[in-house]
Coordinates of C-alpha atoms in Angstrom, one line a residue:
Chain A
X1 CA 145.0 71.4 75.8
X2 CA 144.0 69.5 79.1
X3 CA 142.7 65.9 78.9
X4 CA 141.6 64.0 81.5
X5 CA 142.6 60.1 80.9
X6 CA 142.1 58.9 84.5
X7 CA 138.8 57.8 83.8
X8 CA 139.5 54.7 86.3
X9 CA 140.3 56.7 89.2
X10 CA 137.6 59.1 89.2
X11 CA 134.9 60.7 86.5
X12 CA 133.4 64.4 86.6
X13 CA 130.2 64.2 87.6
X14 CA 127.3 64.1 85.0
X15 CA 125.4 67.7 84.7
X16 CA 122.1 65.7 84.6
X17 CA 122.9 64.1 88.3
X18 CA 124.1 67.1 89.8
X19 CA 120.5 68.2 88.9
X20 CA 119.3 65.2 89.9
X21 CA 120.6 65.4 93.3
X22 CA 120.1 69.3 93.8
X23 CA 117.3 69.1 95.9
X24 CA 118.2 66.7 98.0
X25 CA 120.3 68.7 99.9
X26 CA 118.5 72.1 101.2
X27 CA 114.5 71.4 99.7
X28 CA 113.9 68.0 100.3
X29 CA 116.4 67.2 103.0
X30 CA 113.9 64.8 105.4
X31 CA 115.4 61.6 106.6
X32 CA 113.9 58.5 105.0
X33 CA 113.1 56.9 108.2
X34 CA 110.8 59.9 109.4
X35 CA 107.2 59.5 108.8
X36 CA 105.6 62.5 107.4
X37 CA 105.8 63.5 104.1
X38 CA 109.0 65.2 103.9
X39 CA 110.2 61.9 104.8
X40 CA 108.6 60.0 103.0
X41 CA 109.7 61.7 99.9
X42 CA 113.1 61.0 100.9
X43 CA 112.3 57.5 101.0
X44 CA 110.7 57.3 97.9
X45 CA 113.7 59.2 96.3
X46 CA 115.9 56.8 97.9
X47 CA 113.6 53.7 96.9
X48 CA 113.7 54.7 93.3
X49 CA 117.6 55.1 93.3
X50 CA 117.2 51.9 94.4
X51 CA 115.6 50.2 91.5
X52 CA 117.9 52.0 88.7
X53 CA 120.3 50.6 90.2
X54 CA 119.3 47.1 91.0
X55 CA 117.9 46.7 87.4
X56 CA 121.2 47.7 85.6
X57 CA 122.3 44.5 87.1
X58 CA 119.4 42.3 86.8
X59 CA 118.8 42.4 90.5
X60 CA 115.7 42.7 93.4
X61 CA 115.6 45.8 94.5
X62 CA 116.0 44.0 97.8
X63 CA 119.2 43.4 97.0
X64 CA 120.9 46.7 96.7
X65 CA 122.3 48.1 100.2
X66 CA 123.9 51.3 99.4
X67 CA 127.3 51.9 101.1
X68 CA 129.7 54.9 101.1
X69 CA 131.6 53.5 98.3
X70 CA 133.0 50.3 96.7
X71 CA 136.0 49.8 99.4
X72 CA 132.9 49.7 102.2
X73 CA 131.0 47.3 99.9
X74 CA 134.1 45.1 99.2
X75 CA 134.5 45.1 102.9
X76 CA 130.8 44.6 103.9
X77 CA 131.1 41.6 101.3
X78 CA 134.5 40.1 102.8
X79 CA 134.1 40.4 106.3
X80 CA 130.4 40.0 106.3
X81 CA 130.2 36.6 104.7
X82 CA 133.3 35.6 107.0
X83 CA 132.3 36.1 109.7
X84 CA 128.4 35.1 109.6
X85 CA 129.7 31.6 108.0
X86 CA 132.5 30.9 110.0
X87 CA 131.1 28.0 111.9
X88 CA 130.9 26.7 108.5
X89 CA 134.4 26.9 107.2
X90 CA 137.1 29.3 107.1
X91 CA 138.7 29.2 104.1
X92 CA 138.5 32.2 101.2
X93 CA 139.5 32.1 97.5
X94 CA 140.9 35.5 96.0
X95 CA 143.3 36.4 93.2
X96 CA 146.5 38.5 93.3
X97 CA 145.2 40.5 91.1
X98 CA 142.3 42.2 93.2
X99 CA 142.0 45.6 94.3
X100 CA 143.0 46.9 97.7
X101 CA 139.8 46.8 99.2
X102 CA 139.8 43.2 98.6
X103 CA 143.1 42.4 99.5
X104 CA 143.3 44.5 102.8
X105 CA 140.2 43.1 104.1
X106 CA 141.8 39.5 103.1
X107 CA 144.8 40.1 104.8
X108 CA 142.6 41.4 108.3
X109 CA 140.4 38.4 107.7
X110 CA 143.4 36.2 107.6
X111 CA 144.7 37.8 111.0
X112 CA 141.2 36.5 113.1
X113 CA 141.9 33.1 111.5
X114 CA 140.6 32.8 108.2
X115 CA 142.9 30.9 105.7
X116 CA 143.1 32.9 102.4
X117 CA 144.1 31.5 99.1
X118 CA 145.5 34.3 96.1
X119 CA 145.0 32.4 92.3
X120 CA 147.6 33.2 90.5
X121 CA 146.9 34.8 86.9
X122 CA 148.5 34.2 84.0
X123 CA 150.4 36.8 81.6
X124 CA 147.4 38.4 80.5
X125 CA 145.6 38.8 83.7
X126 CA 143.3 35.9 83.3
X127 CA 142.2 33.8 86.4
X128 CA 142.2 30.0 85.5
X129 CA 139.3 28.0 85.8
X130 CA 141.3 24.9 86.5
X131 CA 143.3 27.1 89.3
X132 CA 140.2 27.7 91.2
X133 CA 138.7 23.8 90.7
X134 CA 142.1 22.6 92.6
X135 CA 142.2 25.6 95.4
X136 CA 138.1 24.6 96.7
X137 CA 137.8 23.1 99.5
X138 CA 135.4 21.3 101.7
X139 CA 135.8 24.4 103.9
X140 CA 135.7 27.2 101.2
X141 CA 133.2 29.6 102.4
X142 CA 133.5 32.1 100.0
X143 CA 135.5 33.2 96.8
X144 CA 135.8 36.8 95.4
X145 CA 137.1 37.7 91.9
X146 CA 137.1 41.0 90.5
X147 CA 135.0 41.6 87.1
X148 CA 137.7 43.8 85.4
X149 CA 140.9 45.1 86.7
X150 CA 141.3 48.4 87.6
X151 CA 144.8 48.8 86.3
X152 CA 145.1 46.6 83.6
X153 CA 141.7 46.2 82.7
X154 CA 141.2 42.8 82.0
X155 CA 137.6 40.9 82.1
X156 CA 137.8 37.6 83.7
X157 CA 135.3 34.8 82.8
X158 CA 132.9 35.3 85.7
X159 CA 130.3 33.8 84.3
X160 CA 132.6 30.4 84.3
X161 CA 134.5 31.1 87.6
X162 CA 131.0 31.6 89.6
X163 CA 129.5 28.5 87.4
X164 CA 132.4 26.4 89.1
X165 CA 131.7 28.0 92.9
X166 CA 128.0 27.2 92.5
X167 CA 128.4 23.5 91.9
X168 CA 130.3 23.7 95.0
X169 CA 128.3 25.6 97.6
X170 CA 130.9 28.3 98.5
X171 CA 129.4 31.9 97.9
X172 CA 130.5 34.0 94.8
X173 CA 131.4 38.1 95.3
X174 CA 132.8 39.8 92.5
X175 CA 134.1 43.4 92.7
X176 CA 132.2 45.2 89.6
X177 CA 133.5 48.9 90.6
X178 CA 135.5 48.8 86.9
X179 CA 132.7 47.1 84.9
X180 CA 129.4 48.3 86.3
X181 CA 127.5 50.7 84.2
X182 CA 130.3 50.3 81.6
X183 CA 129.7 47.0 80.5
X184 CA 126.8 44.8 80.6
X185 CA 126.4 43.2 84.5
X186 CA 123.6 40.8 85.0
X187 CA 123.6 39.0 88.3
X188 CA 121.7 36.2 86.8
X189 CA 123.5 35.1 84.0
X190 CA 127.1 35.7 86.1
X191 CA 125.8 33.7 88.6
X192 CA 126.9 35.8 91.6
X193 CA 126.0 36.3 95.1
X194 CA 127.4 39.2 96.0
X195 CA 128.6 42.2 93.3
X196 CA 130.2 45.4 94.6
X197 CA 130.1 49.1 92.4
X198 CA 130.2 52.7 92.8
X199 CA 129.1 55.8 91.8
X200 CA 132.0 58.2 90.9
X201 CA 133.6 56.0 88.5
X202 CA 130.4 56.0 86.6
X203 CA 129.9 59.9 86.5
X204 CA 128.2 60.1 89.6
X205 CA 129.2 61.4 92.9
X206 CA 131.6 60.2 95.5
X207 CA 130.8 58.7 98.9
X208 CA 128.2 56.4 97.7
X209 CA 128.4 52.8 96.4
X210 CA 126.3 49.6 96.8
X211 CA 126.9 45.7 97.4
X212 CA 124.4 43.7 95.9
X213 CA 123.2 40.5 98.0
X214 CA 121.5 37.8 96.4
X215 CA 118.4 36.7 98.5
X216 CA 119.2 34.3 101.5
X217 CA 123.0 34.9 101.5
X218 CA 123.9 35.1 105.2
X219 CA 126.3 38.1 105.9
X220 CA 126.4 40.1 109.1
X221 CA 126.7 44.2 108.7
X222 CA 129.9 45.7 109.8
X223 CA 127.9 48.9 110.9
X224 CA 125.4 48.4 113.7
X225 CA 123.0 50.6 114.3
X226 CA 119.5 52.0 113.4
X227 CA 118.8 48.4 111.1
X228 CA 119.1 50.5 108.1
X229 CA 119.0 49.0 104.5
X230 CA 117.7 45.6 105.4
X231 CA 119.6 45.7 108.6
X232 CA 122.7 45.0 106.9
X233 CA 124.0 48.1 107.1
X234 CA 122.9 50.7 109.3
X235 CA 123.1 54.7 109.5
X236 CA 120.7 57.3 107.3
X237 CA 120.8 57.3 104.0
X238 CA 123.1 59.1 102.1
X239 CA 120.1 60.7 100.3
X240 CA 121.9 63.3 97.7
X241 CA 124.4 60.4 97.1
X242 CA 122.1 57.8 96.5
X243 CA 119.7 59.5 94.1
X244 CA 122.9 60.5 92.4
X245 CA 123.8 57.2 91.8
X246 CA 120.5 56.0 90.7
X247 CA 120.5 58.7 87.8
X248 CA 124.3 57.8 87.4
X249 CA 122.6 54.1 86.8
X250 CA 119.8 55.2 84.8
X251 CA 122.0 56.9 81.9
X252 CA 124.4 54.2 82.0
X253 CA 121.8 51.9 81.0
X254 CA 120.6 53.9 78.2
X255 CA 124.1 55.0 77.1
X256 CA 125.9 52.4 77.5
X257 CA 126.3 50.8 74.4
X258 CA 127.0 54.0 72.8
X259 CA 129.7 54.6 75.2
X260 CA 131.4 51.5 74.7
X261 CA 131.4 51.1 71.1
X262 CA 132.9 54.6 71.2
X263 CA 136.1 54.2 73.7
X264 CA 136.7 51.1 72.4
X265 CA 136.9 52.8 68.9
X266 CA 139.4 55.8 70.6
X267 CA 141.1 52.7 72.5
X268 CA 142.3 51.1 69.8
X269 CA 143.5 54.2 68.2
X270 CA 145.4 55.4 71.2
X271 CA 146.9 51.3 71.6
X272 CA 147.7 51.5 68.1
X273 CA 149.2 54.9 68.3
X274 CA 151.7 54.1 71.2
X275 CA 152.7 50.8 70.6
X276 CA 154.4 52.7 67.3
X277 CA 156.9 53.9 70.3
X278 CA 159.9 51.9 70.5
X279 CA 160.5 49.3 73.4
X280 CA 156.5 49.5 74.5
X281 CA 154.1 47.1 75.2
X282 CA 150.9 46.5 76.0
X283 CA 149.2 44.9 79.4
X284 CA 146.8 42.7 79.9
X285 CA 144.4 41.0 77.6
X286 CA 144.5 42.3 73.9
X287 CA 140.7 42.0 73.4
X288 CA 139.5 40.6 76.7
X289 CA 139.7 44.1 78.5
X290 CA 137.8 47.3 79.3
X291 CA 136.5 49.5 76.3
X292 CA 138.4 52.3 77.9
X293 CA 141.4 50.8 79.4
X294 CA 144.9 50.8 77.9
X295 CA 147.8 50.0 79.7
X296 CA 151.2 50.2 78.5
X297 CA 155.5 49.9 79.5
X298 CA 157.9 52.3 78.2
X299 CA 160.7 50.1 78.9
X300 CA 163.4 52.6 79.9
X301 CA 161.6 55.4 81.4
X302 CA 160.2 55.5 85.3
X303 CA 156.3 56.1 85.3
X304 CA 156.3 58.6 88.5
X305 CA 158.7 60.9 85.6
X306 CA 156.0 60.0 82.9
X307 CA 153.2 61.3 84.8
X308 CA 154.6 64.9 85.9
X309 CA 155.8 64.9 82.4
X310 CA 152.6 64.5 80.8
X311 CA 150.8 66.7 83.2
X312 CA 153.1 69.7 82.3
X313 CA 151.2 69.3 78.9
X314 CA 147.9 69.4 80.4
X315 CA 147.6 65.1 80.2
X316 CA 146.0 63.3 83.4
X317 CA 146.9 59.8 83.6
X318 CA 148.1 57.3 85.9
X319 CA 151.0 54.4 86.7
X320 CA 151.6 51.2 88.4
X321 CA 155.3 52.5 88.9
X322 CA 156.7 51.8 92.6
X323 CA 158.1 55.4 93.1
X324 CA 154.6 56.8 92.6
X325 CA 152.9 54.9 95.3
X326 CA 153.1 55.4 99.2
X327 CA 154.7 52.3 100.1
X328 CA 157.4 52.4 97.1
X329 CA 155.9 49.0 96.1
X330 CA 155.2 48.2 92.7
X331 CA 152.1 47.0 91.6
X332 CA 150.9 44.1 92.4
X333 CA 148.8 43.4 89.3
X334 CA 152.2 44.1 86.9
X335 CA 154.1 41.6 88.9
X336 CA 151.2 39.2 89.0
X337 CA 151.2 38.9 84.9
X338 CA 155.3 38.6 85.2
X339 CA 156.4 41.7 84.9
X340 CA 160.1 42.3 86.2
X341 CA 160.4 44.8 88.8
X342 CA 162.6 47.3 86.5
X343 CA 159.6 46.5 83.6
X344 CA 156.4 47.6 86.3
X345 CA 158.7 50.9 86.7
X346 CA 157.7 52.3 83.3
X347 CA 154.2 51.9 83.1
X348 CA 151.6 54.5 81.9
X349 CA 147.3 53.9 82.3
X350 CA 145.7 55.7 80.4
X351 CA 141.8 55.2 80.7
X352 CA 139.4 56.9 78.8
X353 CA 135.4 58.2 79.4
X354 CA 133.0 60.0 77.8
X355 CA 133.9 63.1 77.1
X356 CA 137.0 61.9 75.6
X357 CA 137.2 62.5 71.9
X358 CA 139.1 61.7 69.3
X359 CA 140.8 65.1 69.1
X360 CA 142.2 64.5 72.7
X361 CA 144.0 60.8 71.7
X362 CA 145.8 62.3 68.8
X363 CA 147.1 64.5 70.8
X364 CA 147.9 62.7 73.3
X365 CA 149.6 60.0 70.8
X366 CA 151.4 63.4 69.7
X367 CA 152.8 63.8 73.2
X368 CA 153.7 60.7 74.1
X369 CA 156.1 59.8 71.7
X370 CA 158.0 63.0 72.8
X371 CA 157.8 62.7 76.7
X372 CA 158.8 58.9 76.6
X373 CA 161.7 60.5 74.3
X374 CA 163.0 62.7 76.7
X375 CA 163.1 60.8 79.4
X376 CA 164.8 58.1 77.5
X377 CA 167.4 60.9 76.6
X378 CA 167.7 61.6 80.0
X379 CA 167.9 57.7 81.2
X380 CA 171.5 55.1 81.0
X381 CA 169.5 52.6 79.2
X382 CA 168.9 52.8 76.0
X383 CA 168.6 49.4 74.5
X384 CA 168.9 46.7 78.4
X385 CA 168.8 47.1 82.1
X386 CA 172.7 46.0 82.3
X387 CA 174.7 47.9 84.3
X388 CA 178.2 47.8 83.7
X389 CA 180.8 48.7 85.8
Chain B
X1 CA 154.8 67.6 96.5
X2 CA 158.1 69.2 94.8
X3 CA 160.2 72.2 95.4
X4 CA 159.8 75.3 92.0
X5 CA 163.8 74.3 91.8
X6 CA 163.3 70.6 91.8
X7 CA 161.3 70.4 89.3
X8 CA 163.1 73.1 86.6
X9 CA 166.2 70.9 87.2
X10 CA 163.5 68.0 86.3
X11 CA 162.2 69.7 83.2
X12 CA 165.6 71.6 82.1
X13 CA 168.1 69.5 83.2
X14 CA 171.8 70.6 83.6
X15 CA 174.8 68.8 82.1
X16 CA 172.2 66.0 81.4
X17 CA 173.9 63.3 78.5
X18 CA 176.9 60.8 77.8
X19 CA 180.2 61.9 77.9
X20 CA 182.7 60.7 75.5
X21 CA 186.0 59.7 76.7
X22 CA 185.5 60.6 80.8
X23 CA 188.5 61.0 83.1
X24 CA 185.8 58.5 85.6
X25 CA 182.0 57.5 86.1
X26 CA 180.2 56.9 89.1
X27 CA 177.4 54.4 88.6
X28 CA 174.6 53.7 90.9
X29 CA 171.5 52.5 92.4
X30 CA 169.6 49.6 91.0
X31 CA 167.1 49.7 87.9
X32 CA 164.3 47.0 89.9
X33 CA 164.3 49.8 92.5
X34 CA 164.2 52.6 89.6
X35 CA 166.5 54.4 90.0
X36 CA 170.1 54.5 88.2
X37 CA 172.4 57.3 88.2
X38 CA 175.7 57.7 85.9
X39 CA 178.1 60.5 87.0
X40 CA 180.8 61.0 83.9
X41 CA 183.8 63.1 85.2
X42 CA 186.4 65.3 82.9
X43 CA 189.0 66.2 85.4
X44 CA 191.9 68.7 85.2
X45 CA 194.4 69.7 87.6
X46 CA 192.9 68.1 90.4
X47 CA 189.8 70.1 89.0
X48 CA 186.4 69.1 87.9
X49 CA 186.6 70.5 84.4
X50 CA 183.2 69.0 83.1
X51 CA 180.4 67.1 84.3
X52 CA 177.6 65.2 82.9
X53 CA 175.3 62.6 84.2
X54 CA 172.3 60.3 83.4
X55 CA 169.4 59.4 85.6
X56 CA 166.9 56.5 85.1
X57 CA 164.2 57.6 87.8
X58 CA 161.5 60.0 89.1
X59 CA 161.5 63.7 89.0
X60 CA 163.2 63.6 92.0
X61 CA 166.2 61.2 91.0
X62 CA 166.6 63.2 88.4
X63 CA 166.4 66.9 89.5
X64 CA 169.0 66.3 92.4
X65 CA 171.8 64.6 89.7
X66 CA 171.2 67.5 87.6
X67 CA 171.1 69.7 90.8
X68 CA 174.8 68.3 91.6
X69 CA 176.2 68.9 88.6
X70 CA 176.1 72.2 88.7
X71 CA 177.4 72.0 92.5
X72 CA 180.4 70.3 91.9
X73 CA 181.5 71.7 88.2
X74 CA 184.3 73.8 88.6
X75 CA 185.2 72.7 92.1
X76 CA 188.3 70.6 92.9
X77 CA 188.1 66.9 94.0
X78 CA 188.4 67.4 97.9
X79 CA 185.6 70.5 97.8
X80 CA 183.8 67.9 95.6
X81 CA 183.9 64.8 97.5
X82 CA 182.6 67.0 100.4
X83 CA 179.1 67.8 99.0
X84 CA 176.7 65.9 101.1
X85 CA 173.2 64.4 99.8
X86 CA 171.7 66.9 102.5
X87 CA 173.3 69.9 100.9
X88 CA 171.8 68.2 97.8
X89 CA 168.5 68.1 99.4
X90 CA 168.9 71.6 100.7
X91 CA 169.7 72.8 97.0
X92 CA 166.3 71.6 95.5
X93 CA 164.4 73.2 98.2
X94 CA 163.6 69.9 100.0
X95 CA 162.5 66.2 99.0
X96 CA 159.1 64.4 100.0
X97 CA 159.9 62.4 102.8
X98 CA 159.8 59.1 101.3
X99 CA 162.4 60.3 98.5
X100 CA 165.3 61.0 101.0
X101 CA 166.2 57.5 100.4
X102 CA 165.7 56.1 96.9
X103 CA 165.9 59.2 95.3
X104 CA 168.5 61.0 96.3
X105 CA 171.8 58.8 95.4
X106 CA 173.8 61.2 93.4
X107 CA 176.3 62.8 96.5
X108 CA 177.5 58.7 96.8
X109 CA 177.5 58.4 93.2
X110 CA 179.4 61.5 92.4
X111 CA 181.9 60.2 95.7
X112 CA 182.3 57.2 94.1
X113 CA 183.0 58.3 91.0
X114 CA 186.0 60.5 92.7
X115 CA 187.5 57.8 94.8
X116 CA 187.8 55.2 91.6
X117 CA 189.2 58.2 89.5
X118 CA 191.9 58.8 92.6
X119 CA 192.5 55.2 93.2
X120 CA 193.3 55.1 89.4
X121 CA 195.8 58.2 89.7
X122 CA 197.4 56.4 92.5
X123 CA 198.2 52.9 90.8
X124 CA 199.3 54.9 87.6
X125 CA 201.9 56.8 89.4
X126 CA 203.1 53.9 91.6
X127 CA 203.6 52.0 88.7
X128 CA 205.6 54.9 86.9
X129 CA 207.7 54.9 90.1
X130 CA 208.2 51.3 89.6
X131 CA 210.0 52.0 86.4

């Protein structure tokens, strides 16, 4: 059997957007900007992406500048808002918890002079309200939490967190690209000013995202150029991509529901199912968290092992583990909720989509129990970490 | 990424368990870096008569301790203490880059393992000579 449980990484593509986006490419291929009708046509294609999108999130249409993905809109958000409010302050709010293309951009930001603060989270992933009161400051420009967490999948309190920010002055991004199009996002009642997503982790294509801007938010484009999409970030339009996306957007909002109440129905079973393995655990927030996230630690085992092993019985899923990553790092987010360094080693993500079914937990929950076995077999520790000599 | 030979030595590992009773055990590495090897030693006439070992790690941790197992069974103590983690690395068909390092522990660990056995050997038979 082969089951794809990597849902947070990347989804197939939806059959209905590959058809939405087939004639973008060789029949209607004009460039939005030309004015004839093949152009024009483009435009409109492009235009009508454009309010799919903006409505699953409550948004102007004017809002929406599509990007090549949620690292460029995380960037265009960071390094945008920096740098076109930096006579007004310098100062940035972040958690530890946030993705790479938050971080990264932080850490650059940080480098031209910008003075970064990470909130801490506590055990479940949650950002505290009180936390982010104390770290404002009179020259707090901008704060950026994530919605949901890509690893361990837990939903922070936006609404609340941005409530706080607005009372304040300081402008609000959040980095939807786990939540958008899987759960309900609505700009208004989060009270955000910026919102980054993408396309392929909602069963559209790659390449193409969007950061939403709330009107009057000053933010300069990182790409110069042609003064494409509201001047704030220039180059054509990714046409294919785009319209892609927009149908991406339009099933999710007439799916969504559906979706949700059914991974979080498989979610549960498959949490349920593998926290009957000895020594496991699960991360993050027991309800607070994704429908079709679940994050666990087989204590004893090393996740980069776990993976391979799964994948020789046709399983795709992910870990946080430090010999699986380039740097040999482990992850961030597991050490941010207190994990110990040997603990982060034995995680396993599994996270589900749409075309999981229950069929394809079970047997994954049949699996499991055997490939954490073996490697256990295999492993010194049975019952501690203690090494003796 | 892996080598065909790395990863049957992954999946069907050799001489993989506890041993009861070893002549000596090599332990090392450090679980928060993930990855633990245990070398357990029967030795005979200067000879290793047995071999096991346990690995807490990735594929690659634990296809090159099984791989040297089956290198040094049978071969006596000075051939033993030879085997190098390059003609470990050599013997899987080659390691990622970035798993030289970590990974590939179980030459030093399988050294080790000699060295306390022969350090043993010596105090024992000093001590008989004592008598």
């Amino acid at each position: 059997m082969k089951v794809y449980m990597d849902h947070a990484a990347t989804t197939p593509v939806d059959s209905r957007v590959v058809e939405a986006m087939e004639p973008y490419f060789s029949d209607k291929y004009g460039n939005p900007s030309s004015l004839y009708t093949a152009g024009l046509e483009a435009r409109e294609a492009v235009e009508d992406a454009r309010g799919r999108v903006a409505r699953l999130l409550n948004g102007a249409p004017e809002g929406i500048i599509f990007t090549s993905g949620g690292t460029e809109s995380n960037n265009l958000a960071l390094k945008g808002v920096a740098f076109a409010n930096r006579k007004k302050g310098r100062h940035i709010i972040t958690t530890k918890i946030e993705h790479h293309a938050v971080l990264e951009p932080c850490e650059w930001l940080a480098k031209q002079g910008f003075e970064i603060t990470y909130l801490p989270v506590d055990e479940h992933g949650l950002v505290k309200p009180e936390s982010l009161e104390e770290a404002l400051r009179d020259d707090t420009i901008l704060v950026s939490i994530m919605h949901a967490n890509n690893e361990i999948g837990t939903i922070e309190p936006i609404e609340e967190l941005a409530g706080i920010v607005k009372d304040h002055g300081a402008y609000f991004h959040t980095d939807a690209v786990q939540t958008y199009g899987k759960i309900p996002v609505d700009v208004q009642k989060m009270n955000v000013d910026l919102l980054s997503l993408s396309s392929h982790k909602i069963y559209g294509p790659k390449g193409v995202g969007a950061l939403y801007v709330r009107r009057g938010v000053r933010m300069d484009p990182l790409l110069h150029g042609g003064g494409h999409e509201f001047r704030k970030r220039s180059g054509t339009e990714n046409v294919p991509g785009i319209v892609g996306l927009g149908k991406a957007a339009e099933i999710a909002e007439k799916e969504m529901d559906r979706d949700a109440k059914k991974l979080t129905r498989l979610r549960d079973r498959l949490i349920k199912g593998a926290l009957a393995i000895e020594n496991s655990r699960l991360n993050g927030h027991p309800e607070k968290r994704l429908p079709n996230n679940a994050n666990f630690v087989f204590l004893f085992v090393e996740g980069e092992s776990l993976i391979l092993e799964l994948d020789f019985y046709g399983i795709a899923a992910n870990t946080g583990s430090a010999c699986s990553s380039k740097t040999l790092e482990p992850s961030h987010v597991l050490s941010a909720i207190g994990l110990k360094p040997e603990e982060t080693h034995g995680s396993l993500r599994l996270t589900l989509g749409r075309q999981n079914t229950k069929e394809e937990v079970d047997y994954v929950l049949e699996v499991l129990p055997k490939v954490v076995g073996r490697l256990r077999q295999i492993s010194p520790f049975k019952t501690d970490f203690v090494m003796e000599e | 990424m892996y080598s065909k030979t790395l990863i049957d030595h992954f999946r069907n590992p050799r001489n993989m368990g506890r041993m009861e009773n070893p002549d000596a055990v090599g332990k090392g590495g450090n679980p928060v870096c993930g990855d633990v090897m245990y070398i357990y030693l029967k030795i005979k006439d200067n000879r290793i008569e047995d071999i096991k070992f346990e690995t807490f790690g990735c594929a690659a941790a634990i296809g090159t301790t099984s791989m040297i197992t089956e290198m040094a069974k049978g071969k006596t103590l000075e051939e033993a203490m030879k085997i190098t983690k390059k003609d470990v690395e050599n013997a899987v068909g080659g390691l990622p880059p970035i798993k030289r390092h970590c990974s590939n522990l179980s030459a030093d660990v399988l050294r080790k393992a000699i060295e306390k056995y022969l350090a043993e050997q010596k105090a024992k038979s000093g001590k008989k000579k004592g008598k």
